[in-house]
Amino acid sequence: MFEHVLSVMIFLPIVAGLVLLLTPAGKGIARLTGGVISFAGLVLGIDIFFKFKNQGPLQFVENIPMIPSLGINYSLGIDGISLFILLAGAVLLPMVYLLFTTKSKGYYANLLIVQGAMAGAVCAADMILFYVFWEVMLLPVFFMLGLWGGESRIPATIKITIYTIAGSLLMLLGIIYTGVSYHAQFGEWSFNIVQMTQLQMAGPVAVLAFFGFMIAFAIKIPLFPFHTWLPDAYTEAPTATTFVLSAIMAKIGVYAVIRLVVPIFDGEFARYALLLAYSGVIGMMYCGITAIAQKDFKRMFAFSSASHMGVIALGVFCMNLQALTGSVFQIVAHATSTGVLFLFAGILEDRVKTRKIADLGGIAYTAPVFALFFAIAMLASVGLPGTSGFIGEFLIILGAIKFNVLIGVLAGTTLIIGVCYMLWMFQRVFFEKTKPASEGFKDLTLTEGLTFLPVILLIIFMGLYPQPFLEKIEPAAQLHLAAADAGKTIALADNTHALVQGSTVETQK
Amino acid sequence: MTNDFMLLMPLIITGVGAIALMLIAAYDKVTIEQASMASMGVFGLAFLVQLSNTIGTAVVPYDTVFNGMLVISNFTKVAGLIILACGFFTSMSAHSYFKQNNFCTTEFYSLVAFSACGMLLLTMSQELISVFISLEIMSLAIYILVGYDRQNKRAAEAVMKYLMLGAFAGAFLTMGTALVYGGVGSTKFALIGQAVAANGFFTNPALVCGAFFILVAFLFKVAAFPFHAWVIDVYDGAAAPVTGYMATGLKTAVFAVFANFLVVDETMRAGWVNYLFYLSILTMFVGNLIAIGQTSLKRMLAASGIVHTGYLLIALVAVSSEHFSGSVILYYLGAYSVGTLGIFAALSYLGGANEKRQTFDDFKGLARVRPYSAAAIAIFLLSMAGIPPTAGFMGKLYIITSAISAGQVALAVFGIISSILSMWYYLRLIINMYFHEAVEGFEDTADFKFAPACTFILVVCVFAISLYPIAV
C-alpha cells in the first residue's frame, strides 16, 4: 500500500468522482463521499510530509512501463517542490466540501476528479503522463464553469478551454520533440523527466520547443500577455472552481516551468530569462493596477491573483536559489491566502447576492470573526511581515535584485500596489457606512469558522517559522538549478546575444 | 495450405454471408431486424476468425494460389479487423436506425457485407487490376447504400454526385494502371518496385503519369484536398449508419492499399512525399475551415473526416519503405473509427424519425435528458479532438512522434495547429449538449437497444484502445 501512496492519492478521488457521475447518487451522498475522500487525501498528504526526507532526488517513486516501444512509463515521484503543491491541494480542497453544502452531485464529482488529476500532474515523472494529467485536469474545470458558472459563463468557458488547449497542444509538440531528441542522442526512447535533463538542446527547433513549453505554462500561470482569459473565467466560475484554479492549478503552471523547462532547456531558459522576467514584472504591475480600478470584488481578486502569479513566476525566472526557494514557498503561501480569499468572496457573494464593492459596507460591525479572518488572509496576500506572504516575497525580491537590479526594484512595488487595492477594498467593504445589501450580515458559523481556522493558523505559522518548509524545498531547488550546468549556461547565454547581459546567473548556493 | 485457407477465411465468411443475406432477403418472413442480426453474426464470426489469425505472425504472398496478387501481412490483418468491426457496428446501429426510418429492405445488410468483401480484398491487393476490381466491388455496394432512401432528394443528390465523381476516380485508376503497365510491363506491386529500383522512377514518363493517376484515384477515395468537395454532400445525404461506415471502413481500406502502393519503392515514395506534404497540410486546413462553418452535425463530421484524412497523410509521409509496419496508420485509423462509428451510432438512435435532428441546436440540452448518451458523445468528440486519456490522443501522439522522428517537424507543427482549430467545432457540440437548457424531451429516443449498446461498447473501446501499446 505504502509504495503506491502517490497512486492512491491520484486515483482515489478520480475513481470516486467517476463512480459518482455514473451512479444516480444524491447530493448528500456525493458531498459526503467527496468530503471523506478528500479528507483521506489530507491524511495521506500529512503522512507523506512527515515521511519525506530532506533530499533532492525524487522520493516515493513508482514505475510501471506503459508503452515500451516509446519508453513511456507510468512513473511517479515527488521532490521538495512537488511535495508542497501536492500538499496545498490536499490541505485546501477538503474545505470546499465543508463550506458549500448545497451543490449538485456533478459539482462534487468534478471537484474530486480535478483533485486527482492535479495530484497526478504534480507527481508525474514522465512527460507523457504529465501531459495526460495536465489535460485531464482541464475537463472538470470546463464542465464546472459551463454548468454552474455565472451569467456569461459560456464565453468564459470557451475562452479558457481554447486558450489552455492551444497551449497544451504546443507543449505536446515540445514534449515529443524532446523525446525524439533523446532517442537521437542516446539511442533509446524515453520521456522520463529526470533523464531528459542530460539532453543537449540547441538550434532553432529547440527554441521553438522551448516556447511551446513556455507558452503552455504562461497561459496556465497566467503570465502577461497570456492572462486575458483569467478575469472572465475567475469571475464567472463557481467559487470552488475559482478556488481550484487560483490556489492550485495556476501553481502547477509555475511548478511545470521549474520541473520541465529549467532543467531541460537550461540554455534557452538562460537566454530568455530576462524577457520572461520582464513579462512577469509587467504582468504583476499591470494586473495590480487594474485590480485597483475594479468595481466587482471577485474580479478584483482575480486580477490580484494574476498579479501575484507574476511575482511567483518571476522568482523562477531569476535563476538563483533564493528566488526559486522563495517562489516555491510563495506558491504555498499564495495558495493558502488567495485560495481562502476566494472562498471568502464566495461566502460574501452567497450572503449579499452581489459582487459590487459599492453596494457593500460596514460588514465588520456585524461580522467581526469574518472580518478578522479576512484581514489575516488579505494581509498575508499583500505580504505583511509575520504572515506567510512576507517570507516568499522577500526571498523573491532578494533574488530578483541579485539577478537584475531594475527587475528587483520593479518587483518591490508589488507590495505597494497590493496594499493599494486590498486595503482600499477592505475599507469600503468592511468599514464605512452599512449599505442596504450588507445590512444584518451574518458572521461565520461555527463550522465555517473551524474550517478556516487551521488555514489561518497555517498562514501565521508559516510566517513566523518558515524553516521546516524551506529546508524541504532547498535541496530540490538546488538540484534543479544544478541541472542547469552553471558555466555552460552562462557562457551560452553570453555568447548567443544574451538577453541577460549584465545579469548574474547563479546556480550554486 | 490450410494456414493460407484460414487466413482467407474472414473474406470467405463475409462473401458467403453476403450472398446468403441476399438470398434470404427473397423471403417475406425474414424481417429487417433478423437480417440485421444475421449480418452482425456474419461480421462477428469473421472478426473472431480474423482476430485468431492476427495473433499469429504469418506473412502469406499466395504465390501459387493467386499468382502473388494478394498478400497477407500483419498490416492487412489488422486493417481487416478494423473493417470487420466497422461492418459489425454499422449493422448494429442500423438495427435501431431503421426502426424510425422506414426505407430499409433486407438487402441493405447484404450490401454492407459485399462492400466489406471489397474492402478486405483491397487491403490485401498487391496488384493493380485486383486493386481496381476490389475498389469497384466496394464502391458499387457503397453507391447503392448512399442512395438507399430513394424518396429522399438529398440522398438522390448524394448518390448522383458520388457516382459520377467515383466513376471518374475509377477511370483514373484504370488509366493509371494501363500507363504503369505500359511503362513497367507488370501490374504487380513487387515487380513495379523492382523495375523502379533498377531503372529509376522519374526516367520513365509512362510510370510517372500512371502513378500520378493512381494517386489521384486514392486521394479521391480518402477525400484529400483537392478532391474533398464531394464528401460534405455525400455524407450528409446518406443514412447515418452508412455515413459512419463510409467514413471508417472505406477510409481504412483505401489507406491500407495507399500505404501498400506507396512503399513499393523508396525513390518513388520519396518523390511523392514532397507532394503529400503539401496535400496533407492543405487537407487539414481546408477541412477545418469547412467544419468551422457548418451548422449541421453530419456535415461537420464529414468535414472533420477530411481533417483526419490530413492527419493520416502525415502518417503516410512519415512511413519508411524499408521497415514498413504501418502500425501508426492502423492505430490512428482504429482510434478514429471508434470515435466516428460511436458518434454515428449515437446519431442513429438520437436522430429521430427521418433524421429530424440535424443541427447543433437540435441537440441542445441533451445532457439534461439523456445524460449517458451525451456523455458517450462527449467522449467520442474528445477522442476525435485528441484529448487524453482517449484513443484519439494516443493516435495523435504516435503520428506526431513518427513525423518528428522522420524529420518532418513542420508537418507536426501544422498538425498541432490544425488540432487547435478543430477544438472549436468539437467543443461546440459539447457546449450545446451540456450548457444549454433542454429544448425538447427526446422522448422518441428511449426504446432502443442495439445502437445504445453499440455506443456503450465503443466507449469502452475508446479507453481500451488507448491502453494498448504498439511498436512504432
XYZ file of C-alpha atoms in Angstrom, chain B residues 7-449:
443
model
C -6.060 -16.525 -43.458
C -8.610 -16.107 -46.231
C -11.466 -17.324 -44.030
C -12.697 -13.873 -42.935
C -13.040 -12.856 -46.568
C -14.808 -16.117 -47.423
C -17.160 -15.813 -44.464
C -18.094 -12.268 -45.406
C -18.544 -13.170 -49.056
C -20.673 -16.237 -48.388
C -22.544 -14.301 -45.738
C -23.290 -11.513 -48.218
C -24.679 -13.974 -50.741
C -26.681 -15.758 -48.068
C -28.119 -12.452 -46.880
C -29.065 -11.621 -50.443
C -30.808 -14.989 -50.777
C -32.738 -14.884 -47.547
C -33.878 -11.386 -48.467
C -36.095 -13.051 -51.031
C -38.268 -14.497 -48.270
C -41.006 -12.312 -46.840
C -40.770 -13.995 -43.474
C -37.356 -12.566 -42.813
C -37.693 -9.200 -41.119
C -35.104 -6.458 -41.393
C -34.309 -6.917 -37.710
C -33.456 -10.543 -38.338
C -31.376 -9.601 -41.353
C -29.502 -7.102 -39.236
C -28.772 -9.726 -36.619
C -27.683 -12.189 -39.286
C -25.335 -9.545 -40.663
C -23.964 -8.916 -37.195
C -23.453 -12.658 -36.880
C -21.510 -12.797 -40.135
C -19.311 -9.865 -39.202
C -18.857 -11.120 -35.664
C -17.746 -14.549 -36.853
C -15.414 -13.113 -39.476
C -13.978 -10.733 -36.882
C -13.249 -13.545 -34.460
C -11.547 -15.627 -37.135
C -9.526 -12.609 -38.202
C -8.622 -11.968 -34.568
C -7.327 -15.502 -34.156
C -5.338 -15.074 -37.377
C -3.913 -11.753 -36.231
C -2.345 -13.323 -33.169
C -0.143 -15.393 -35.460
C 2.553 -13.646 -37.477
C 2.405 -15.466 -40.819
C 3.025 -13.456 -43.978
C 1.491 -15.213 -46.968
C 2.046 -13.955 -50.501
C -0.259 -16.579 -52.148
C 2.261 -17.163 -54.903
C 0.737 -20.374 -56.108
C -2.948 -19.703 -55.469
C -3.335 -16.162 -56.712
C -0.051 -15.693 -58.535
C 1.103 -13.140 -55.967
C -1.836 -10.815 -56.455
C -2.854 -10.980 -52.805
C -0.530 -10.688 -49.840
C -1.476 -11.142 -46.227
C 0.703 -9.440 -43.667
C 0.143 -8.141 -40.171
C -0.746 -4.809 -41.695
C -3.578 -6.247 -43.807
C -4.757 -8.428 -40.944
C -5.220 -5.525 -38.572
C -6.782 -3.399 -41.308
C -9.183 -6.288 -41.892
C -10.002 -6.351 -38.199
C -10.914 -2.666 -38.261
C -13.055 -3.127 -41.373
C -14.922 -6.103 -39.946
C -15.526 -4.256 -36.695
C -16.866 -1.310 -38.709
C -19.260 -3.646 -40.526
C -20.386 -5.161 -37.259
C -21.095 -1.845 -35.562
C -22.744 -0.456 -38.678
C -25.178 -3.379 -38.752
C -25.774 -2.913 -35.067
C -26.603 0.778 -35.270
C -28.625 0.275 -38.461
C -30.857 -2.076 -36.458
C -32.033 0.848 -34.340
C -31.844 3.407 -37.121
C -34.362 1.568 -39.293
C -36.913 1.475 -36.530
C -37.511 5.180 -37.068
C -36.647 5.390 -40.760
C -38.591 3.044 -42.964
C -36.830 2.885 -46.290
C -34.915 -0.245 -45.428
C -35.222 -3.607 -47.088
C -33.385 -6.754 -46.120
C -30.909 -6.369 -48.975
C -29.350 -3.442 -47.158
C -27.278 -5.746 -44.958
C -26.203 -7.854 -47.874
C -24.755 -4.724 -49.465
C -22.926 -3.848 -46.278
C -21.333 -7.296 -46.323
C -20.495 -7.067 -50.039
C -18.729 -3.774 -49.601
C -16.814 -5.263 -46.669
C -15.638 -8.013 -49.045
C -14.341 -5.364 -51.398
C -12.597 -3.574 -48.547
C -10.954 -6.753 -47.269
C -9.729 -7.606 -50.756
C -8.469 -4.072 -51.187
C -6.269 -4.298 -48.104
C -4.630 -7.462 -49.413
C -4.282 -6.469 -53.049
C -0.732 -6.216 -54.288
C -1.580 -5.864 -57.930
C -3.267 -3.012 -59.764
C -6.002 -4.954 -61.550
C -7.156 -6.588 -58.331
C -6.978 -3.173 -56.680
C -9.358 -1.894 -59.325
C -11.710 -4.860 -59.013
C -11.882 -4.782 -55.238
C -12.259 -0.999 -55.275
C -15.238 -1.383 -57.579
C -16.785 -4.202 -55.523
C -16.591 -1.915 -52.543
C -17.729 1.233 -54.337
C -20.718 -0.257 -56.156
C -22.190 -1.507 -52.920
C -21.491 1.829 -51.239
C -23.148 3.795 -54.082
C -26.359 1.844 -53.537
C -26.141 2.243 -49.769
C -25.740 6.017 -50.106
C -28.830 6.327 -52.277
C -30.883 3.762 -50.417
C -33.597 6.227 -49.482
C -34.975 6.701 -52.971
C -37.738 9.094 -51.925
C -35.259 11.462 -50.348
C -33.980 14.199 -52.647
C -30.825 14.738 -50.683
C -29.915 11.064 -50.821
C -30.522 11.088 -54.563
C -28.299 14.132 -54.934
C -25.636 12.483 -52.818
C -25.568 9.267 -54.792
C -25.518 11.178 -58.081
C -22.522 13.227 -57.023
C -20.700 10.294 -55.567
C -21.382 8.007 -58.507
C -20.287 10.497 -61.136
C -17.123 11.514 -59.350
C -16.396 7.990 -58.188
C -16.644 6.778 -61.745
C -14.089 9.378 -62.749
C -11.801 8.218 -59.986
C -12.232 4.629 -61.147
C -11.376 5.727 -64.670
C -8.261 7.447 -63.385
C -7.232 4.262 -61.645
C -7.665 2.181 -64.810
C -5.832 4.739 -66.875
C -3.022 4.807 -64.347
C -2.869 1.024 -64.315
C -2.619 0.940 -68.113
C 0.165 3.518 -68.128
C 2.100 1.778 -65.398
C 1.753 -1.497 -67.257
C 2.961 0.230 -70.391
C 5.957 1.651 -68.557
C 6.973 -1.341 -66.475
C 5.380 -4.353 -68.082
C 3.657 -5.565 -64.952
C 0.859 -4.576 -62.621
C 2.235 -6.359 -59.569
C 3.487 -4.056 -56.829
C 6.550 -6.202 -56.229
C 7.573 -6.163 -59.894
C 6.866 -2.437 -60.189
C 9.142 -1.934 -57.215
C 11.910 -3.988 -58.797
C 11.581 -2.109 -62.072
C 11.745 1.259 -60.338
C 14.747 0.155 -58.299
C 16.504 -0.973 -61.448
C 15.696 1.881 -63.827
C 14.692 4.754 -61.603
C 11.309 6.368 -61.285
C 11.438 9.772 -62.957
C 13.220 8.449 -66.039
C 10.069 6.668 -67.118
C 7.307 9.126 -68.145
C 4.613 6.470 -68.502
C 5.317 5.274 -64.988
C 5.271 8.806 -63.560
C 1.961 9.591 -65.280
C 0.448 6.283 -64.295
C 1.493 6.596 -60.661
C 0.082 10.125 -60.667
C -3.304 8.920 -61.915
C -3.387 6.147 -59.344
C -2.547 8.674 -56.662
C -5.470 10.834 -57.822
C -7.849 7.897 -57.511
C -6.678 7.119 -53.987
C -6.767 10.748 -52.911
C -10.316 10.994 -54.219
C -11.450 7.958 -52.253
C -9.917 9.176 -48.988
C -11.276 12.686 -49.605
C -7.969 14.523 -49.522
C -7.522 18.040 -50.862
C -8.211 18.924 -53.713
C -10.645 16.006 -54.131
C -12.559 16.625 -50.932
C -15.547 18.615 -52.166
C -17.906 15.659 -52.627
C -17.617 14.483 -49.038
C -19.857 17.041 -47.390
C -22.936 16.454 -49.525
C -22.487 12.711 -49.789
C -22.023 12.161 -46.068
C -24.947 14.463 -45.398
C -27.266 12.698 -47.831
C -26.530 9.136 -46.748
C -28.221 7.453 -43.803
C -26.352 7.889 -40.516
C -25.064 4.294 -40.208
C -23.959 4.323 -43.845
C -22.133 7.599 -43.330
C -20.359 6.096 -40.349
C -19.431 3.060 -42.416
C -18.094 5.141 -45.300
C -16.114 7.389 -43.005
C -14.393 4.476 -41.287
C -14.328 1.155 -43.156
C -13.854 2.639 -46.581
C -11.155 5.004 -45.400
C -9.310 2.171 -43.660
C -9.347 0.031 -46.791
C -8.177 2.788 -49.106
C -5.460 3.951 -46.741
C -4.233 0.369 -46.458
C -3.833 -0.021 -50.209
C -2.469 3.507 -50.467
C 0.256 2.664 -47.964
C 0.965 -0.646 -49.675
C 1.379 1.104 -53.006
C 3.454 3.929 -51.591
C 6.089 1.698 -50.031
C 6.708 -0.207 -53.243
C 9.946 1.642 -53.744
C 11.860 4.218 -51.746
C 12.625 6.622 -54.624
C 9.015 6.612 -55.701
C 7.875 7.201 -52.140
C 10.392 9.985 -51.642
C 9.151 11.582 -54.857
C 5.539 11.568 -53.773
C 6.216 12.601 -50.203
C 7.025 16.155 -51.331
C 3.526 16.497 -52.751
C 1.810 14.599 -49.980
C 3.432 17.003 -47.546
C 1.579 19.987 -49.003
C -1.554 17.959 -49.632
C -1.776 16.874 -46.015
C -1.366 20.450 -44.754
C -3.993 21.734 -47.187
C -6.325 18.842 -46.391
C -6.163 19.601 -42.686
C -6.744 23.311 -43.052
C -9.427 23.125 -45.725
C -11.241 20.512 -43.650
C -11.050 22.695 -40.569
C -12.291 25.766 -42.391
C -15.242 23.851 -43.798
C -16.045 22.276 -40.461
C -15.991 25.535 -38.526
C -18.736 26.985 -40.711
C -21.176 24.084 -40.518
C -24.411 24.126 -38.578
C -25.379 20.549 -39.376
C -23.778 17.862 -37.289
C -23.351 15.353 -40.091
C -21.745 17.960 -42.326
C -19.390 18.946 -39.533
C -18.424 15.298 -39.059
C -17.876 14.956 -42.795
C -15.538 17.941 -42.750
C -13.763 16.644 -39.675
C -13.305 13.411 -41.621
C -11.322 15.459 -44.135
C -9.148 16.783 -41.317
C -8.473 13.253 -40.100
C -7.522 12.279 -43.627
C -4.949 15.044 -43.350
C -3.527 13.522 -40.161
C -3.383 10.131 -41.818
C -1.497 11.655 -44.721
C 1.046 12.894 -42.163
C 1.435 9.305 -41.040
C 1.824 8.228 -44.668
C 4.503 10.832 -45.264
C 6.382 9.530 -42.246
C 6.378 5.826 -43.182
C 9.600 4.313 -44.361
C 9.624 1.698 -47.064
C 12.469 -0.283 -45.505
C 10.723 -1.230 -42.301
C 7.120 -0.664 -43.153
C 4.809 -1.866 -40.411
C 2.042 0.684 -40.842
C 1.218 0.339 -37.154
C 0.864 4.095 -36.670
C -1.556 4.421 -39.586
C -3.606 1.485 -38.383
C -3.641 2.686 -34.812
C -4.891 6.075 -35.888
C -7.457 4.510 -38.214
C -8.661 2.317 -35.368
C -8.890 5.208 -32.927
C -10.610 7.434 -35.463
C -13.004 4.667 -36.494
C -14.073 4.027 -32.927
C -14.885 7.691 -32.348
C -16.654 8.204 -35.661
C -18.645 4.984 -35.510
C -19.622 5.847 -31.968
C -20.987 9.237 -32.913
C -22.894 7.848 -35.875
C -24.253 5.036 -33.717
C -25.491 7.658 -31.281
C -26.953 9.722 -34.125
C -28.688 6.585 -35.399
C -30.976 6.496 -32.421
C -30.918 10.140 -31.352
C -31.638 11.494 -34.825
C -35.323 10.685 -34.642
C -37.690 9.852 -37.463
C -36.318 10.844 -40.870
C -33.226 12.230 -39.160
C -35.114 15.264 -37.987
C -32.408 16.299 -35.548
C -29.577 17.512 -37.681
C -28.095 20.755 -36.429
C -26.035 21.556 -33.375
C -29.023 23.374 -31.920
C -31.217 20.287 -32.133
C -29.023 18.621 -29.555
C -29.222 21.428 -27.022
C -29.691 20.186 -23.507
C -29.243 16.527 -24.401
C -27.213 16.015 -21.234
C -30.171 17.001 -19.077
C -32.460 14.441 -20.664
C -30.176 11.621 -21.773
C -27.035 12.042 -19.662
C -25.397 8.758 -20.645
C -25.850 9.314 -24.375
C -24.491 12.832 -24.050
C -21.506 11.590 -22.059
C -20.784 8.983 -24.722
C -20.921 11.566 -27.499
C -18.693 13.879 -25.474
C -16.159 11.075 -25.038
C -16.162 10.347 -28.778
C -15.708 14.014 -29.575
C -12.868 14.342 -27.091
C -11.263 11.285 -28.634
C -11.521 12.790 -32.107
C -10.120 16.041 -30.760
C -7.221 14.108 -29.249
C -7.701 14.814 -25.549
C -6.119 12.239 -23.224
C -6.752 9.598 -21.972
C -8.659 8.573 -25.094
C -7.558 6.513 -28.086
C -7.559 9.623 -30.273
C -4.867 11.183 -28.138
C -2.611 8.155 -28.392
C -3.173 8.060 -32.141
C -2.156 11.681 -32.431
C 0.824 11.080 -30.164
C 2.055 8.272 -32.413
C 1.504 10.293 -35.569
C 3.338 13.361 -34.280
C 6.129 11.202 -32.899
C 6.577 9.377 -36.176
C 6.501 12.664 -38.098
C 9.185 14.264 -35.919
C 11.272 11.080 -35.999
C 11.109 11.167 -39.783
C 12.376 14.750 -39.698
C 9.041 16.296 -40.670
C 8.916 18.843 -37.853
C 6.991 21.375 -39.952
C 4.300 18.833 -40.659
C 4.000 18.074 -36.958
C 3.609 21.783 -36.208
C 0.849 22.119 -38.782
C -0.846 19.023 -37.409
C -0.866 20.556 -33.945
C -2.179 23.898 -35.199
C -4.905 22.084 -37.048
C -5.964 20.223 -33.930
C -6.138 23.514 -32.046
C -8.518 24.801 -34.737
C -10.580 21.658 -34.598
C -11.218 22.111 -30.887
C -13.758 24.764 -31.729
C -16.281 22.602 -33.509
C -15.876 19.607 -31.242
C -16.353 21.752 -28.165
C -19.314 23.476 -29.729
C -21.394 20.314 -29.669
C -20.333 19.512 -26.111
C -21.288 23.030 -25.058
C -24.658 22.690 -26.773
C -25.332 19.361 -25.131
C -24.269 20.335 -21.641
C -24.549 24.050 -21.046
C -27.966 24.819 -22.520
C -31.420 24.066 -21.227
C -33.213 21.220 -22.963
C -35.491 22.432 -25.741
C -37.218 19.078 -26.085
C -37.560 15.828 -24.224
C -36.015 13.403 -26.740
C -38.878 11.047 -25.813
C -38.743 9.214 -29.136
C -35.175 8.077 -28.488
C -35.916 5.993 -25.440
C -36.754 2.452 -26.509
C -33.782 1.236 -28.494
C -31.356 -1.450 -27.514
